[in-house]
PDB file of C-alpha atoms in Angstrom:
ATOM      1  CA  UNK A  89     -11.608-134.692 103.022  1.00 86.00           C
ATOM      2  CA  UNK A  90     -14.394-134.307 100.578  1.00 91.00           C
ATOM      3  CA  UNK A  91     -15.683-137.250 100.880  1.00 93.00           C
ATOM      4  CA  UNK A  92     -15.596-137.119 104.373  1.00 91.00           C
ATOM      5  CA  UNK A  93     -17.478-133.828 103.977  1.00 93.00           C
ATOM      6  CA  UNK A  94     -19.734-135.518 101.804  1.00 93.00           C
ATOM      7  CA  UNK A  95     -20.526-138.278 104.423  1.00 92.00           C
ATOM      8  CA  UNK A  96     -21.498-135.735 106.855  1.00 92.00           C
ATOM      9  CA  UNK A  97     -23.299-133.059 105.206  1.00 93.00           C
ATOM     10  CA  UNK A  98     -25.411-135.007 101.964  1.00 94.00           C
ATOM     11  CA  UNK A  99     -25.950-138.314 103.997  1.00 91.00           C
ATOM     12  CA  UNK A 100     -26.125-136.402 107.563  1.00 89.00           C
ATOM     13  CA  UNK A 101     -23.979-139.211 109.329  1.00 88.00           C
ATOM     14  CA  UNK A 102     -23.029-138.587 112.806  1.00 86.00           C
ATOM     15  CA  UNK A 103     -19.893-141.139 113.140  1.00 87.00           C
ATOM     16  CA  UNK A 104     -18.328-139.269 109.935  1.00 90.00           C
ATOM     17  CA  UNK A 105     -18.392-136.253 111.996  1.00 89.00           C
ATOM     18  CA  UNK A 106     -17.237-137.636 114.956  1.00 88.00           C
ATOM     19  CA  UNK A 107     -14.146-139.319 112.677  1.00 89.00           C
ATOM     20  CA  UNK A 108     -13.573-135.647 111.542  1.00 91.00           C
ATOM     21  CA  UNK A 109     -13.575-133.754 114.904  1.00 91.00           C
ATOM     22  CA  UNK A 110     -11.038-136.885 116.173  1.00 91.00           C
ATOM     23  CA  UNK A 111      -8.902-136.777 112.967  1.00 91.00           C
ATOM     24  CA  UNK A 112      -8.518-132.836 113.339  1.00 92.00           C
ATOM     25  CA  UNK A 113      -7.254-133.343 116.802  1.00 93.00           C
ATOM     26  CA  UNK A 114      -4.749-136.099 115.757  1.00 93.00           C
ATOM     27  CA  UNK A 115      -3.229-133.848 112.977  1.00 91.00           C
ATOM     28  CA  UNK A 116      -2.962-131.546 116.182  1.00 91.00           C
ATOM     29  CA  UNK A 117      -0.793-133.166 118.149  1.00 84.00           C
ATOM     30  CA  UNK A 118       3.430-134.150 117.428  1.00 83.00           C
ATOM     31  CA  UNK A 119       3.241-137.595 116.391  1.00 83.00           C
ATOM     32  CA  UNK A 120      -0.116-137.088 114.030  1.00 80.00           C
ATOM     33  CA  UNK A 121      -1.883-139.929 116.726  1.00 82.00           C
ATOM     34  CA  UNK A 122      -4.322-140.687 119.303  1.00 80.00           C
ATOM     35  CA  UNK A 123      -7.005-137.641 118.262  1.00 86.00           C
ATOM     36  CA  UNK A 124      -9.093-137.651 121.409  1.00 89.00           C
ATOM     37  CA  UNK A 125     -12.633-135.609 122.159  1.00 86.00           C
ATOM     38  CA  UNK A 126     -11.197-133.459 124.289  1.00 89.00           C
ATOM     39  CA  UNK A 127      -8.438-132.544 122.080  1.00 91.00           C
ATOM     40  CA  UNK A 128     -10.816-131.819 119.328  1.00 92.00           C
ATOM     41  CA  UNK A 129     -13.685-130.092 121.669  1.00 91.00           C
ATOM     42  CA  UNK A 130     -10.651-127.505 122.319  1.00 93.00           C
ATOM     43  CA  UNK A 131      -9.209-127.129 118.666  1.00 94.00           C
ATOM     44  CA  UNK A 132     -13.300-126.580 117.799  1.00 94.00           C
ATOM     45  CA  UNK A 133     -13.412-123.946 120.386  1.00 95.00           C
ATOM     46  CA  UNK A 134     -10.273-122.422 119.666  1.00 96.00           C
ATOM     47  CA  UNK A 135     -11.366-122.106 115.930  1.00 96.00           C
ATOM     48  CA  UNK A 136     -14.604-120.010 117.230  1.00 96.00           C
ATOM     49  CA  UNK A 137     -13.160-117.766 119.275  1.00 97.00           C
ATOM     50  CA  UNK A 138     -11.155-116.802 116.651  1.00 97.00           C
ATOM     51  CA  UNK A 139     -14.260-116.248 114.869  1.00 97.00           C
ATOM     52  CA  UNK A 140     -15.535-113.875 117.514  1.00 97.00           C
ATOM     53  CA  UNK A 141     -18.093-116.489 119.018  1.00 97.00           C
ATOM     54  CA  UNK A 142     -19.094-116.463 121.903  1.00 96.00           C
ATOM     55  CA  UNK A 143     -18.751-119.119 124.680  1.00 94.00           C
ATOM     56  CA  UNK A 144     -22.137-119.081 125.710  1.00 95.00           C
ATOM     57  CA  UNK A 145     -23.341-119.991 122.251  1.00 95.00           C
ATOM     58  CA  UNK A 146     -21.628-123.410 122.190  1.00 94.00           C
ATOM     59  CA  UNK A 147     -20.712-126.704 124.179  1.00 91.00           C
ATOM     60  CA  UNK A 148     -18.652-128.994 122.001  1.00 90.00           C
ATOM     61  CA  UNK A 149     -18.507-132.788 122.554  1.00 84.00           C
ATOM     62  CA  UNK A 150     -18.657-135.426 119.953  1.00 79.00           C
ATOM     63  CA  UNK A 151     -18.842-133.398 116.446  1.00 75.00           C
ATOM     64  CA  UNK A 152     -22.511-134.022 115.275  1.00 74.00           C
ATOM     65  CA  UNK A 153     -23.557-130.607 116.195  1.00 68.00           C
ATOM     66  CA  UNK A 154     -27.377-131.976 116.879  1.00 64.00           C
ATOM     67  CA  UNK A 155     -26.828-134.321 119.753  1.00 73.00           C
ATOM     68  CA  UNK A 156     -27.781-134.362 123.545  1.00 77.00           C
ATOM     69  CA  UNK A 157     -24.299-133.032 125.143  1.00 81.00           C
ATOM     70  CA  UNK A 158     -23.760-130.241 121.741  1.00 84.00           C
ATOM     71  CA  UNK A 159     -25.227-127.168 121.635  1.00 87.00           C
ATOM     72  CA  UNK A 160     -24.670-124.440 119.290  1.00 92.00           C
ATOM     73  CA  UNK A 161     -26.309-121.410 118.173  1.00 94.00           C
ATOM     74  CA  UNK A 162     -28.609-120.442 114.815  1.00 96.00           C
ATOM     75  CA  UNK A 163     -25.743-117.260 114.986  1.00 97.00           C
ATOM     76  CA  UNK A 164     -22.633-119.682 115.562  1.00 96.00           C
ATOM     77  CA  UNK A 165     -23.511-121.641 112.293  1.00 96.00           C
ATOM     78  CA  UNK A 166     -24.364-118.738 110.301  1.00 98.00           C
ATOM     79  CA  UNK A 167     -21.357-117.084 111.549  1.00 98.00           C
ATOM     80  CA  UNK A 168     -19.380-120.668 110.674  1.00 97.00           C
ATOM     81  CA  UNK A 169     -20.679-120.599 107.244  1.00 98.00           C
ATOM     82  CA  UNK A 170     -20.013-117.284 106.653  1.00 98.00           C
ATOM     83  CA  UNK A 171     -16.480-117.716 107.453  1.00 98.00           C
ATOM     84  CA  UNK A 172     -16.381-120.726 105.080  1.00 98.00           C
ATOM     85  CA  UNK A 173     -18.079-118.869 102.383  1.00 98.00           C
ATOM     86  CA  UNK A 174     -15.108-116.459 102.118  1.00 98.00           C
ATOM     87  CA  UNK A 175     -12.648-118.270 102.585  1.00 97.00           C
ATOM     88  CA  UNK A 176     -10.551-120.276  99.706  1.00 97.00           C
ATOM     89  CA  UNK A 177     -12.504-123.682 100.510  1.00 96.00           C
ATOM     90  CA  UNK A 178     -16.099-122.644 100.138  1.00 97.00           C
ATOM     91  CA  UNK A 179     -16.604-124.804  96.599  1.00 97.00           C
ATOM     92  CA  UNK A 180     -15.308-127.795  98.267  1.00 97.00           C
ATOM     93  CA  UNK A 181     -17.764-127.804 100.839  1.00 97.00           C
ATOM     94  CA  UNK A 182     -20.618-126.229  99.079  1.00 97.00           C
ATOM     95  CA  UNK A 183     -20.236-129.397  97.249  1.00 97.00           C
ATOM     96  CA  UNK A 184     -20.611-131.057 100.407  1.00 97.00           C
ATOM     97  CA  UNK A 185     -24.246-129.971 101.030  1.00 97.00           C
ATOM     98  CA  UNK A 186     -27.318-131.615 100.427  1.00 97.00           C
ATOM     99  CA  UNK A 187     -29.089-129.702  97.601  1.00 98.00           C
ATOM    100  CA  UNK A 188     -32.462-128.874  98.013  1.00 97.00           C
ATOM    101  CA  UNK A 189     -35.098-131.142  95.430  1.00 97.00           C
ATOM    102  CA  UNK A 190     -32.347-132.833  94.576  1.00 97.00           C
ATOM    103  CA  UNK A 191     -29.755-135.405  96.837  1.00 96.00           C
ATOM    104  CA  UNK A 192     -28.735-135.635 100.371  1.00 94.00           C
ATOM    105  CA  UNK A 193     -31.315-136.379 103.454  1.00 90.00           C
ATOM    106  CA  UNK A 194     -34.620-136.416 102.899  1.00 90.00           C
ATOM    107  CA  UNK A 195     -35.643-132.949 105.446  1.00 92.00           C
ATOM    108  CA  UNK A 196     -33.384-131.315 102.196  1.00 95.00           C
ATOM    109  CA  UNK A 197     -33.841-133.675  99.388  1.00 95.00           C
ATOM    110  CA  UNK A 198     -37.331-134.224  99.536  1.00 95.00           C
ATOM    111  CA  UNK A 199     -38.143-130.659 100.310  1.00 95.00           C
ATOM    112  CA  UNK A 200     -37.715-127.415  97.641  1.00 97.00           C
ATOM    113  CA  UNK A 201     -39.185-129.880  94.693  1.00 96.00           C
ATOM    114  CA  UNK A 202     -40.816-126.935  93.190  1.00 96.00           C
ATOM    115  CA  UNK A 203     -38.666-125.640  89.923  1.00 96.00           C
ATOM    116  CA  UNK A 204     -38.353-122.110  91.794  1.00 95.00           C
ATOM    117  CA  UNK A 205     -36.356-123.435  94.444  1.00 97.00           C
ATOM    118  CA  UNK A 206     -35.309-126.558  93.507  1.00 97.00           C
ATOM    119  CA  UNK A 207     -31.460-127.007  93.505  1.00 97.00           C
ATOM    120  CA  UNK A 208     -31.327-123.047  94.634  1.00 98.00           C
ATOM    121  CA  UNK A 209     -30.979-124.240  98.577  1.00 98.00           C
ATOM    122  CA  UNK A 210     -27.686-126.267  99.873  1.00 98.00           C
ATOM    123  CA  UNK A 211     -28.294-127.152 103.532  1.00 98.00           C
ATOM    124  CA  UNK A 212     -27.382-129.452 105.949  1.00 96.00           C
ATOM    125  CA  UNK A 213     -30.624-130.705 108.115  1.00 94.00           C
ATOM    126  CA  UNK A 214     -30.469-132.200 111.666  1.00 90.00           C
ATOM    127  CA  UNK A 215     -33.228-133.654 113.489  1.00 89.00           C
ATOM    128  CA  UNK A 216     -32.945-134.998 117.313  1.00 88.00           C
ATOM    129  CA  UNK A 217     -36.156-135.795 119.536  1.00 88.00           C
ATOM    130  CA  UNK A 218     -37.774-132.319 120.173  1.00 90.00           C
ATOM    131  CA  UNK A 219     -35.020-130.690 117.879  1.00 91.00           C
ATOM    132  CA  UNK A 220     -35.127-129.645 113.952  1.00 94.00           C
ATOM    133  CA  UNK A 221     -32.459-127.512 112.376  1.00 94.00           C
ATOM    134  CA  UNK A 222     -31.716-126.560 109.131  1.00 97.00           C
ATOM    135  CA  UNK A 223     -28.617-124.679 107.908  1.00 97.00           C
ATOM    136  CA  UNK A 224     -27.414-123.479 104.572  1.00 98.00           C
ATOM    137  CA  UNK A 225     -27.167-120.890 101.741  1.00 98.00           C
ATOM    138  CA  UNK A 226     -30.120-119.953  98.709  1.00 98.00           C
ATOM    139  CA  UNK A 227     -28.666-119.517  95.974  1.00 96.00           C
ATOM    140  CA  UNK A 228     -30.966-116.514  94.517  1.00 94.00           C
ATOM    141  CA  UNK A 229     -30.543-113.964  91.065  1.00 90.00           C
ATOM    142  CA  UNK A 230     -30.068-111.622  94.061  1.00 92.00           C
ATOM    143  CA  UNK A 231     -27.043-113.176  95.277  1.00 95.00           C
ATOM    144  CA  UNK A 232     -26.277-115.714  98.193  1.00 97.00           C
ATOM    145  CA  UNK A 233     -28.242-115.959 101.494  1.00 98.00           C
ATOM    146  CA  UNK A 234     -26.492-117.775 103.990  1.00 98.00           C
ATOM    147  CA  UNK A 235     -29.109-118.689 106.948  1.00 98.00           C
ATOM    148  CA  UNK A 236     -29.679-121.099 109.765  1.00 98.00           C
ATOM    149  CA  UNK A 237     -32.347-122.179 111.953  1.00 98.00           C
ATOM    150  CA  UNK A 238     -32.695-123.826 114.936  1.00 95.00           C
ATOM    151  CA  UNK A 239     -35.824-125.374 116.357  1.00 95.00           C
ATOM    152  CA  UNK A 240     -36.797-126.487 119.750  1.00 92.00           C
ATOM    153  CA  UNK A 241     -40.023-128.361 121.118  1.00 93.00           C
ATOM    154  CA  UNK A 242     -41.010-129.676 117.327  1.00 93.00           C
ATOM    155  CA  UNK A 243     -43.888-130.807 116.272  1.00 92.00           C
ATOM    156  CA  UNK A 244     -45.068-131.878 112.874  1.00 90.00           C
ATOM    157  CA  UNK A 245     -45.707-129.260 111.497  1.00 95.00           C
ATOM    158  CA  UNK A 246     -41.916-127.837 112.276  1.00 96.00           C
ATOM    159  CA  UNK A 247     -40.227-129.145 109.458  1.00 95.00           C
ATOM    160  CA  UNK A 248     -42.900-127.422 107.240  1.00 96.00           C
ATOM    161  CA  UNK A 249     -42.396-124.167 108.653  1.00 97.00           C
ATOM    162  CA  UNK A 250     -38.245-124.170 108.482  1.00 97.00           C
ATOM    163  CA  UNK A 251     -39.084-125.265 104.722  1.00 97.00           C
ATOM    164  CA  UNK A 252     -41.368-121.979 104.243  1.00 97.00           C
ATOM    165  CA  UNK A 253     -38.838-119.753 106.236  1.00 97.00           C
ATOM    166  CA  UNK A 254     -36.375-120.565 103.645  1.00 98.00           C
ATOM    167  CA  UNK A 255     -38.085-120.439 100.714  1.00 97.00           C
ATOM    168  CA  UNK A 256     -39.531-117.277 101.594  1.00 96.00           C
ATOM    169  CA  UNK A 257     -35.824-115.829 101.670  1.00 96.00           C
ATOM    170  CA  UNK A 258     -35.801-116.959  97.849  1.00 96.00           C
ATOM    171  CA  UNK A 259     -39.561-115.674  96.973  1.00 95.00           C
ATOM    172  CA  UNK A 260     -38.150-112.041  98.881  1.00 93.00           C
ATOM    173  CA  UNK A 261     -35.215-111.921  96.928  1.00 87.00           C
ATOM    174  CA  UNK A 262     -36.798-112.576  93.530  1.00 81.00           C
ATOM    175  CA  UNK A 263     -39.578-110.405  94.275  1.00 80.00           C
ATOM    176  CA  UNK A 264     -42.009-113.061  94.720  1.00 69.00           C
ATOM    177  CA  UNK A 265     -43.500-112.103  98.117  1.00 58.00           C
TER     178      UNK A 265
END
């Protein structure tokens, strides 16, 4: 599963994620076969309710979180990673994430290059036509800050701001602001 994890996180690719969502809804059924969308839509679902999330904040279809039929909410992420974060397999997929000045896609990797932030933010990016997101944990002296945001309407100058959001969470932390 790491790698897996890997695939869709650090190199941000959408059929990875779509393998995932399908494989978690073949381990679902009796024979351990045929994972389907729907199948893995309503595991996905299931999962957040759990979490206290609610329906309004999400429409599940293929997996990749930023497509056309997906939504989800800045909350429902943060809520996601939260969970994750507590829970027994947060190093696993911490090691997942892209790490900020350092690997993964370039919205993460080619971002936080400055030695005060650099390899201090694990995020996953997504970008979709009119869409920029970018969701994650710093790493601070301070302790952990798990965040997400969620743009709509973007411009150029969209991925800049996101970037300054989050390193301002860092520069507030260790009293830089």
């Amino acid at each position: 599963i790491s790698d897996c994890l890997n695939r869709c996180n650090k190199d941000s690719l959408n059929f990875a994620a779509e393998a995932l969502m399908k494989t978690i809804a073949s381990y679902n059924n009796p024979d351990n076969k045929n994972g389907s969308w729907t199948r893995g839509a309503e595991l996905i679902g299931s999962f957040l309710r759990e979490l206290n999330i609610d329906e309004n904040e999400f429409t599940i279809d293929d997996g990749c979180g930023l497509s056309r039929n997906d939504e989800l909410s800045a909350n429902l992420i943060a809520q996601v990673l939260l969970d994750i974060y507590k829970g027994s397999n947060w190093e696993l997929y911490k090691d997942s994430l892209a790490i900020g000045g350092v690997d993964g896609t370039g919205p993460v990797a080619d971002h936080f290059q400055e030695e005060k932030y650099k390899g201090k933010v694990l995020a996953k990016s997504g970008t979709i036509n009119g869409v920029k997101s970018l969701s994650g944990i710093c790493t601070t002296g301070g302790g952990d800050y798990i965040f997400s945001i969620i743009t709509n309407k973007s411009v150029g100058t969209t991925r800049q701001a996101i970037n300054d959001i989050v390193e301002s969470i860092i520069d507030e932390v260790e009293g830089e602001i």
